[in-house]
């Protein structure tokens, strides 16, 4: 039985949701060294430059920054190494087929602990163009203004 219960988020990739349209999301386990887990438990990681790919039927994540554990010894991990992701073979096949389709990539969305185990949420995403990003920002701003107007109207009406 795990010591920790629930979910604790370590890092999120907010830029991915801005730069990409997320089609599907998957939860994957990660193969980590001991000092990497300790550094993650301190809540230090960055997913901004990370990307995932399929190589010979295995899923890998690269360029995810997990800093060195400051109390580690000579066998400390390297901060930006390739890490293997643990997914079912059918999920890997589905993701690989989607990325071969063209225009799709695999981006890390968030890194978290679920019941004491490190998990990574990855998304199959398609890149947005500049006008798509502007339109999404405009829609978000219009929705915020509409919500404010409704809230102000309710306040005045009472």
Short mmCIF file of N, CA and C in Angstrom, two decimals:
data_model
loop_
_atom_site.label_atom_id
_atom_site.label_comp_id
_atom_site.label_asym_id
_atom_site.label_seq_id
_atom_site.Cartn_x
_atom_site.Cartn_y
_atom_site.Cartn_z
N UNK A 1 0.84 -1.18 0.00
CA UNK A 1 0.00 0.00 0.00
C UNK A 1 0.89 1.25 0.00
N UNK A 2 0.62 2.21 -0.90
CA UNK A 2 1.49 3.38 -0.99
C UNK A 2 1.36 4.29 0.23
N UNK A 3 2.49 4.94 0.56
CA UNK A 3 2.49 5.87 1.68
C UNK A 3 1.71 7.13 1.35
N UNK A 4 1.87 7.61 0.11
CA UNK A 4 1.17 8.83 -0.31
C UNK A 4 -0.16 8.47 -0.95
N UNK A 5 -1.14 9.30 -0.74
CA UNK A 5 -2.45 9.12 -1.37
C UNK A 5 -2.73 10.34 -2.26
N UNK A 6 -3.46 10.13 -3.30
CA UNK A 6 -3.88 11.25 -4.14
C UNK A 6 -2.84 11.64 -5.16
N UNK A 7 -2.98 12.87 -5.62
CA UNK A 7 -2.16 13.37 -6.71
C UNK A 7 -1.48 14.67 -6.30
N UNK A 8 -0.17 14.79 -6.62
CA UNK A 8 0.57 16.01 -6.31
C UNK A 8 1.34 16.42 -7.56
N UNK A 9 1.00 17.57 -8.13
CA UNK A 9 1.59 18.05 -9.37
C UNK A 9 2.97 18.64 -9.08
N UNK A 10 3.95 18.24 -9.87
CA UNK A 10 5.32 18.73 -9.73
C UNK A 10 5.58 19.85 -10.74
N UNK A 11 5.21 19.62 -12.01
CA UNK A 11 5.46 20.62 -13.05
C UNK A 11 4.37 20.53 -14.11
N UNK A 12 4.04 21.68 -14.68
CA UNK A 12 3.09 21.72 -15.80
C UNK A 12 3.72 22.47 -16.96
N UNK A 13 3.27 22.15 -18.15
CA UNK A 13 3.76 22.81 -19.35
C UNK A 13 2.64 23.67 -19.91
N UNK A 14 2.51 24.87 -19.37
CA UNK A 14 1.43 25.76 -19.78
C UNK A 14 1.62 26.25 -21.20
N UNK A 15 2.86 26.34 -21.63
CA UNK A 15 3.15 26.82 -22.97
C UNK A 15 2.66 25.84 -24.04
N UNK A 16 2.62 24.56 -23.71
CA UNK A 16 2.18 23.55 -24.68
C UNK A 16 0.73 23.78 -25.08
N UNK A 17 -0.12 24.13 -24.13
CA UNK A 17 -1.54 24.37 -24.45
C UNK A 17 -1.71 25.63 -25.28
N UNK A 18 -0.76 26.55 -25.20
CA UNK A 18 -0.80 27.78 -26.00
C UNK A 18 -0.30 27.51 -27.43
N UNK A 19 0.77 26.73 -27.55
CA UNK A 19 1.40 26.51 -28.84
C UNK A 19 0.79 25.36 -29.64
N UNK A 20 0.06 24.46 -28.99
CA UNK A 20 -0.46 23.28 -29.66
C UNK A 20 -1.94 23.09 -29.37
N UNK A 21 -2.61 22.41 -30.29
CA UNK A 21 -3.97 21.94 -30.06
C UNK A 21 -3.84 20.48 -29.64
N UNK A 22 -4.24 20.18 -28.41
CA UNK A 22 -4.07 18.84 -27.86
C UNK A 22 -5.23 17.96 -28.33
N UNK A 23 -4.89 16.86 -29.03
CA UNK A 23 -5.90 15.94 -29.54
C UNK A 23 -6.24 14.86 -28.51
N UNK A 24 -5.24 14.10 -28.07
CA UNK A 24 -5.42 13.01 -27.10
C UNK A 24 -4.41 13.17 -25.98
N UNK A 25 -4.78 12.69 -24.79
CA UNK A 25 -3.83 12.70 -23.67
C UNK A 25 -3.69 11.28 -23.13
N UNK A 26 -2.50 10.98 -22.65
CA UNK A 26 -2.19 9.67 -22.10
C UNK A 26 -1.41 9.85 -20.80
N UNK A 27 -1.60 8.93 -19.87
CA UNK A 27 -0.83 8.92 -18.63
C UNK A 27 0.24 7.84 -18.77
N UNK A 28 1.49 8.22 -18.55
CA UNK A 28 2.60 7.29 -18.70
C UNK A 28 3.44 7.28 -17.44
N UNK A 29 3.95 6.11 -17.10
CA UNK A 29 4.92 5.99 -16.03
C UNK A 29 6.29 6.36 -16.58
N UNK A 30 7.25 6.57 -15.69
CA UNK A 30 8.60 6.94 -16.12
C UNK A 30 9.62 6.05 -15.44
N UNK A 31 10.67 5.70 -16.16
CA UNK A 31 11.79 4.97 -15.58
C UNK A 31 12.77 6.02 -15.07
N UNK A 32 12.93 6.11 -13.75
CA UNK A 32 13.77 7.14 -13.14
C UNK A 32 14.83 6.52 -12.25
N UNK A 33 15.93 7.25 -12.06
CA UNK A 33 16.95 6.88 -11.09
C UNK A 33 16.55 7.42 -9.73
N UNK A 34 17.18 6.94 -8.68
CA UNK A 34 16.81 7.33 -7.32
C UNK A 34 16.94 8.82 -7.04
N UNK A 35 18.02 9.44 -7.52
CA UNK A 35 18.19 10.87 -7.25
C UNK A 35 17.19 11.71 -8.04
N UNK A 36 16.71 11.20 -9.17
CA UNK A 36 15.69 11.93 -9.94
C UNK A 36 14.39 11.98 -9.16
N UNK A 37 14.03 10.88 -8.53
CA UNK A 37 12.80 10.84 -7.74
C UNK A 37 12.90 11.80 -6.57
N UNK A 38 14.06 11.84 -5.92
CA UNK A 38 14.24 12.75 -4.78
C UNK A 38 14.16 14.21 -5.23
N UNK A 39 14.74 14.53 -6.37
CA UNK A 39 14.66 15.90 -6.89
C UNK A 39 13.22 16.26 -7.24
N UNK A 40 12.48 15.30 -7.79
CA UNK A 40 11.07 15.55 -8.12
C UNK A 40 10.24 15.75 -6.86
N UNK A 41 10.53 15.00 -5.82
CA UNK A 41 9.78 15.15 -4.57
C UNK A 41 9.98 16.53 -3.96
N UNK A 42 11.11 17.16 -4.27
CA UNK A 42 11.33 18.54 -3.83
C UNK A 42 10.54 19.53 -4.69
N UNK A 43 9.94 19.05 -5.77
CA UNK A 43 9.09 19.89 -6.60
C UNK A 43 9.84 20.69 -7.63
N UNK A 44 10.97 20.18 -8.10
CA UNK A 44 11.77 20.93 -9.06
C UNK A 44 11.86 20.16 -10.37
N UNK A 45 11.29 20.72 -11.42
CA UNK A 45 11.37 20.13 -12.76
C UNK A 45 10.84 21.14 -13.77
N UNK A 46 11.20 20.94 -15.04
CA UNK A 46 10.71 21.81 -16.10
C UNK A 46 10.42 20.98 -17.34
N UNK A 47 9.25 21.17 -17.91
CA UNK A 47 8.82 20.43 -19.09
C UNK A 47 8.85 21.26 -20.36
N UNK A 48 9.31 22.50 -20.27
CA UNK A 48 9.15 23.46 -21.37
C UNK A 48 9.79 22.99 -22.66
N UNK A 49 11.01 22.51 -22.64
CA UNK A 49 11.70 22.12 -23.87
C UNK A 49 11.54 20.64 -24.20
N UNK A 50 10.77 19.91 -23.42
CA UNK A 50 10.67 18.47 -23.58
C UNK A 50 9.84 18.04 -24.78
N UNK A 51 10.17 16.87 -25.28
CA UNK A 51 9.40 16.26 -26.36
C UNK A 51 9.52 14.74 -26.22
N UNK A 52 8.57 14.03 -26.79
CA UNK A 52 8.57 12.57 -26.73
C UNK A 52 8.59 12.02 -28.15
N UNK A 53 9.08 10.80 -28.28
CA UNK A 53 9.12 10.15 -29.58
C UNK A 53 9.08 8.63 -29.39
N UNK A 54 8.73 7.95 -30.47
CA UNK A 54 8.66 6.49 -30.46
C UNK A 54 9.88 5.98 -31.23
N UNK A 55 10.61 5.04 -30.60
CA UNK A 55 11.79 4.46 -31.23
C UNK A 55 11.77 2.96 -31.01
N UNK A 56 11.63 2.20 -32.11
CA UNK A 56 11.60 0.74 -32.07
C UNK A 56 10.56 0.19 -31.10
N UNK A 57 9.38 0.76 -31.14
CA UNK A 57 8.28 0.26 -30.32
C UNK A 57 8.32 0.70 -28.86
N UNK A 58 9.23 1.59 -28.51
CA UNK A 58 9.33 2.12 -27.14
C UNK A 58 9.15 3.63 -27.17
N UNK A 59 8.55 4.16 -26.13
CA UNK A 59 8.32 5.60 -26.04
C UNK A 59 9.41 6.21 -25.15
N UNK A 60 9.99 7.31 -25.62
CA UNK A 60 11.05 8.00 -24.90
C UNK A 60 10.70 9.47 -24.74
N UNK A 61 11.13 10.06 -23.65
CA UNK A 61 10.98 11.50 -23.42
C UNK A 61 12.39 12.08 -23.34
N UNK A 62 12.60 13.20 -24.00
CA UNK A 62 13.93 13.79 -24.03
C UNK A 62 13.83 15.27 -23.69
N UNK A 63 14.89 15.79 -23.15
CA UNK A 63 15.06 17.22 -22.86
C UNK A 63 14.15 17.74 -21.75
N UNK A 64 13.63 16.86 -20.91
CA UNK A 64 12.89 17.28 -19.72
C UNK A 64 13.92 17.53 -18.63
N UNK A 65 13.86 18.69 -18.01
CA UNK A 65 14.87 19.09 -17.03
C UNK A 65 14.45 18.68 -15.62
N UNK A 66 15.20 17.75 -15.04
CA UNK A 66 15.08 17.40 -13.63
C UNK A 66 16.43 17.71 -13.02
N UNK A 67 16.54 18.76 -12.21
CA UNK A 67 17.86 19.19 -11.72
C UNK A 67 18.50 18.13 -10.84
N UNK A 68 19.83 18.23 -10.72
CA UNK A 68 20.56 17.30 -9.87
C UNK A 68 20.10 17.45 -8.43
N UNK A 69 20.07 16.33 -7.73
CA UNK A 69 19.72 16.33 -6.31
C UNK A 69 20.93 16.85 -5.55
N UNK A 70 20.76 17.96 -4.83
CA UNK A 70 21.92 18.63 -4.24
C UNK A 70 22.60 17.81 -3.14
N UNK A 71 21.92 16.85 -2.56
CA UNK A 71 22.54 16.00 -1.55
C UNK A 71 23.04 14.69 -2.15
N UNK A 72 22.96 14.56 -3.48
CA UNK A 72 23.41 13.35 -4.16
C UNK A 72 24.92 13.25 -4.15
N UNK A 73 25.44 12.07 -4.42
CA UNK A 73 26.88 11.85 -4.43
C UNK A 73 27.37 11.77 -5.87
N UNK A 74 28.47 11.08 -6.09
CA UNK A 74 29.07 10.97 -7.41
C UNK A 74 28.14 10.28 -8.40
N UNK A 75 27.17 9.51 -7.93
CA UNK A 75 26.27 8.81 -8.86
C UNK A 75 24.98 9.59 -9.09
N UNK A 76 25.05 10.91 -9.03
CA UNK A 76 23.90 11.75 -9.33
C UNK A 76 23.55 11.64 -10.82
N UNK A 77 22.31 11.90 -11.18
CA UNK A 77 21.86 11.79 -12.56
C UNK A 77 22.22 13.05 -13.36
N UNK A 78 22.18 12.93 -14.68
CA UNK A 78 22.35 14.10 -15.54
C UNK A 78 20.98 14.76 -15.72
N UNK A 79 20.91 16.08 -15.68
CA UNK A 79 19.61 16.77 -15.66
C UNK A 79 18.74 16.56 -16.90
N UNK A 80 19.31 16.51 -18.10
CA UNK A 80 18.51 16.41 -19.32
C UNK A 80 18.83 15.12 -20.08
N UNK A 81 18.55 13.99 -19.48
CA UNK A 81 18.83 12.72 -20.15
C UNK A 81 17.55 12.15 -20.76
N UNK A 82 17.72 11.17 -21.66
CA UNK A 82 16.57 10.47 -22.22
C UNK A 82 15.99 9.57 -21.14
N UNK A 83 14.65 9.56 -21.04
CA UNK A 83 13.98 8.70 -20.06
C UNK A 83 12.92 7.89 -20.77
N UNK A 84 12.81 6.64 -20.38
CA UNK A 84 11.84 5.74 -21.00
C UNK A 84 10.47 5.96 -20.37
N UNK A 85 9.44 5.97 -21.21
CA UNK A 85 8.07 6.09 -20.73
C UNK A 85 7.42 4.72 -20.77
N UNK A 86 6.58 4.46 -19.80
CA UNK A 86 5.92 3.17 -19.68
C UNK A 86 4.46 3.30 -20.10
N UNK A 87 4.15 2.73 -21.24
CA UNK A 87 2.79 2.72 -21.79
C UNK A 87 2.48 1.32 -22.31
N UNK A 88 1.21 1.03 -22.51
CA UNK A 88 0.82 -0.23 -23.12
C UNK A 88 1.22 -0.21 -24.60
N UNK A 89 1.53 -1.37 -25.12
CA UNK A 89 2.00 -1.48 -26.51
C UNK A 89 0.96 -0.94 -27.49
N UNK A 90 -0.32 -1.18 -27.22
CA UNK A 90 -1.37 -0.69 -28.10
C UNK A 90 -1.43 0.84 -28.09
N UNK A 91 -1.22 1.44 -26.92
CA UNK A 91 -1.19 2.91 -26.84
C UNK A 91 -0.03 3.46 -27.64
N UNK A 92 1.14 2.82 -27.53
CA UNK A 92 2.31 3.28 -28.28
C UNK A 92 2.06 3.17 -29.78
N UNK A 93 1.45 2.08 -30.22
CA UNK A 93 1.13 1.92 -31.65
C UNK A 93 0.19 3.02 -32.14
N UNK A 94 -0.82 3.33 -31.33
CA UNK A 94 -1.79 4.35 -31.70
C UNK A 94 -1.12 5.73 -31.80
N UNK A 95 -0.25 6.04 -30.84
CA UNK A 95 0.46 7.32 -30.85
C UNK A 95 1.41 7.39 -32.04
N UNK A 96 2.14 6.31 -32.30
CA UNK A 96 3.08 6.28 -33.42
C UNK A 96 2.36 6.48 -34.75
N UNK A 97 1.20 5.85 -34.91
CA UNK A 97 0.44 6.00 -36.15
C UNK A 97 -0.02 7.45 -36.33
N UNK A 98 -0.42 8.07 -35.25
CA UNK A 98 -0.89 9.46 -35.31
C UNK A 98 0.26 10.41 -35.68
N UNK A 99 1.45 10.19 -35.10
CA UNK A 99 2.57 11.08 -35.40
C UNK A 99 3.12 10.86 -36.81
N UNK A 100 3.01 9.64 -37.33
CA UNK A 100 3.43 9.38 -38.71
C UNK A 100 2.50 10.04 -39.71
N UNK A 101 1.27 10.32 -39.28
CA UNK A 101 0.26 10.94 -40.13
C UNK A 101 0.72 12.29 -40.66
N UNK A 102 1.51 12.99 -39.89
CA UNK A 102 2.03 14.27 -40.33
C UNK A 102 1.41 15.43 -39.58
N UNK A 103 2.25 16.33 -39.12
CA UNK A 103 1.78 17.52 -38.41
C UNK A 103 1.55 17.30 -36.93
N UNK A 104 1.65 16.08 -36.46
CA UNK A 104 1.42 15.78 -35.05
C UNK A 104 2.74 15.55 -34.32
N UNK A 105 2.76 15.92 -33.06
CA UNK A 105 3.93 15.70 -32.22
C UNK A 105 3.45 15.27 -30.84
N UNK A 106 4.37 14.79 -30.02
CA UNK A 106 4.04 14.34 -28.67
C UNK A 106 4.70 15.30 -27.69
N UNK A 107 3.89 15.97 -26.87
CA UNK A 107 4.42 16.94 -25.92
C UNK A 107 4.06 16.54 -24.49
N UNK A 108 4.98 16.78 -23.56
CA UNK A 108 4.65 16.53 -22.15
C UNK A 108 3.77 17.67 -21.62
N UNK A 109 2.71 17.33 -20.89
CA UNK A 109 1.79 18.34 -20.39
C UNK A 109 1.96 18.59 -18.90
N UNK A 110 2.09 17.53 -18.11
CA UNK A 110 2.33 17.73 -16.68
C UNK A 110 3.00 16.52 -16.08
N UNK A 111 3.78 16.77 -15.04
CA UNK A 111 4.52 15.75 -14.32
C UNK A 111 4.00 15.76 -12.90
N UNK A 112 3.60 14.59 -12.39
CA UNK A 112 2.97 14.55 -11.08
C UNK A 112 3.21 13.21 -10.41
N UNK A 113 2.92 13.16 -9.12
CA UNK A 113 2.95 11.92 -8.36
C UNK A 113 1.52 11.46 -8.14
N UNK A 114 1.23 10.21 -8.49
CA UNK A 114 -0.07 9.63 -8.27
C UNK A 114 0.12 8.43 -7.35
N UNK A 115 -0.37 8.54 -6.13
CA UNK A 115 -0.20 7.50 -5.11
C UNK A 115 1.27 7.13 -4.94
N UNK A 116 2.14 8.12 -4.95
CA UNK A 116 3.57 7.90 -4.69
C UNK A 116 4.39 7.53 -5.91
N UNK A 117 3.78 7.39 -7.08
CA UNK A 117 4.52 7.02 -8.28
C UNK A 117 4.54 8.18 -9.26
N UNK A 118 5.73 8.42 -9.85
CA UNK A 118 5.88 9.53 -10.79
C UNK A 118 5.19 9.20 -12.10
N UNK A 119 4.33 10.09 -12.55
CA UNK A 119 3.59 9.92 -13.81
C UNK A 119 3.80 11.16 -14.67
N UNK A 120 3.67 10.96 -15.97
CA UNK A 120 3.79 12.05 -16.92
C UNK A 120 2.58 12.01 -17.83
N UNK A 121 1.89 13.13 -17.94
CA UNK A 121 0.77 13.22 -18.87
C UNK A 121 1.32 13.77 -20.18
N UNK A 122 1.15 12.98 -21.25
CA UNK A 122 1.62 13.41 -22.56
C UNK A 122 0.42 13.63 -23.46
N UNK A 123 0.59 14.48 -24.44
CA UNK A 123 -0.50 14.77 -25.36
C UNK A 123 -0.04 14.66 -26.80
N UNK A 124 -0.89 14.08 -27.63
CA UNK A 124 -0.66 14.08 -29.07
C UNK A 124 -1.23 15.40 -29.57
N UNK A 125 -0.38 16.23 -30.14
CA UNK A 125 -0.77 17.60 -30.43
C UNK A 125 -0.42 18.01 -31.85
N UNK A 126 -1.17 18.99 -32.32
CA UNK A 126 -0.90 19.59 -33.63
C UNK A 126 -0.55 21.06 -33.40
N UNK A 127 0.50 21.53 -34.03
CA UNK A 127 0.96 22.90 -33.83
C UNK A 127 -0.05 23.93 -34.29
N UNK A 128 -0.16 25.01 -33.52
CA UNK A 128 -1.05 26.11 -33.90
C UNK A 128 -0.26 27.12 -34.72
N UNK A 129 -0.97 27.78 -35.60
CA UNK A 129 -0.36 28.88 -36.34
C UNK A 129 -0.54 30.16 -35.51
N UNK A 130 0.14 31.20 -35.92
CA UNK A 130 0.12 32.45 -35.15
C UNK A 130 -1.29 33.02 -35.04
N UNK A 131 -2.06 32.97 -36.13
CA UNK A 131 -3.42 33.52 -36.08
C UNK A 131 -4.34 32.68 -35.20
N UNK A 132 -4.08 31.37 -35.12
CA UNK A 132 -4.86 30.52 -34.22
C UNK A 132 -4.63 30.92 -32.77
N UNK A 133 -3.37 31.22 -32.43
CA UNK A 133 -3.04 31.63 -31.07
C UNK A 133 -3.73 32.95 -30.72
N UNK A 134 -3.69 33.88 -31.67
CA UNK A 134 -4.34 35.18 -31.43
C UNK A 134 -5.84 35.01 -31.26
N UNK A 135 -6.44 34.16 -32.08
CA UNK A 135 -7.88 33.93 -31.99
C UNK A 135 -8.25 33.29 -30.65
N UNK A 136 -7.44 32.35 -30.18
CA UNK A 136 -7.71 31.71 -28.88
C UNK A 136 -7.62 32.73 -27.75
N UNK A 137 -6.62 33.61 -27.81
CA UNK A 137 -6.49 34.67 -26.79
C UNK A 137 -7.69 35.60 -26.83
N UNK A 138 -8.14 35.95 -28.04
CA UNK A 138 -9.28 36.85 -28.19
C UNK A 138 -10.55 36.20 -27.63
N UNK A 139 -10.76 34.91 -27.91
CA UNK A 139 -11.93 34.21 -27.39
C UNK A 139 -11.91 34.15 -25.86
N UNK A 140 -10.75 33.89 -25.30
CA UNK A 140 -10.62 33.83 -23.85
C UNK A 140 -10.92 35.20 -23.22
N UNK A 141 -10.42 36.25 -23.86
CA UNK A 141 -10.67 37.60 -23.35
C UNK A 141 -12.15 37.97 -23.48
N UNK A 142 -12.79 37.62 -24.59
CA UNK A 142 -14.22 37.90 -24.76
C UNK A 142 -15.06 37.15 -23.73
N UNK A 143 -14.71 35.92 -23.46
CA UNK A 143 -15.44 35.14 -22.46
C UNK A 143 -15.29 35.76 -21.07
N UNK A 144 -14.07 36.20 -20.75
CA UNK A 144 -13.82 36.83 -19.45
C UNK A 144 -14.65 38.11 -19.30
N UNK A 145 -14.70 38.92 -20.37
CA UNK A 145 -15.49 40.16 -20.32
C UNK A 145 -16.98 39.86 -20.18
N UNK A 146 -17.46 38.83 -20.87
CA UNK A 146 -18.88 38.46 -20.77
C UNK A 146 -19.21 37.99 -19.36
N UNK A 147 -18.33 37.20 -18.76
CA UNK A 147 -18.55 36.74 -17.39
C UNK A 147 -18.57 37.91 -16.41
N UNK A 148 -17.69 38.88 -16.63
CA UNK A 148 -17.67 40.08 -15.77
C UNK A 148 -18.97 40.87 -15.90
N UNK A 149 -19.45 41.00 -17.14
CA UNK A 149 -20.68 41.76 -17.36
C UNK A 149 -21.87 41.06 -16.70
N UNK A 150 -21.91 39.74 -16.79
CA UNK A 150 -23.00 38.98 -16.16
C UNK A 150 -22.92 39.12 -14.64
N UNK A 151 -21.71 39.04 -14.09
CA UNK A 151 -21.54 39.17 -12.64
C UNK A 151 -21.92 40.57 -12.18
N UNK A 152 -21.55 41.59 -12.95
CA UNK A 152 -21.90 42.97 -12.59
C UNK A 152 -23.41 43.18 -12.67
N UNK A 153 -24.03 42.58 -13.64
CA UNK A 153 -25.49 42.70 -13.81
C UNK A 153 -26.22 42.05 -12.63
N UNK A 154 -25.72 40.88 -12.20
CA UNK A 154 -26.34 40.20 -11.05
C UNK A 154 -26.18 41.03 -9.80
N UNK A 155 -25.02 41.66 -9.64
CA UNK A 155 -24.75 42.46 -8.46
C UNK A 155 -25.64 43.69 -8.41
N UNK A 156 -25.85 44.34 -9.56
CA UNK A 156 -26.67 45.55 -9.64
C UNK A 156 -28.15 45.17 -9.46
N UNK A 157 -28.54 44.00 -9.97
CA UNK A 157 -29.93 43.57 -9.92
C UNK A 157 -30.44 43.23 -8.53
N UNK A 158 -29.56 42.96 -7.59
CA UNK A 158 -30.00 42.56 -6.26
C UNK A 158 -30.36 43.69 -5.37
#
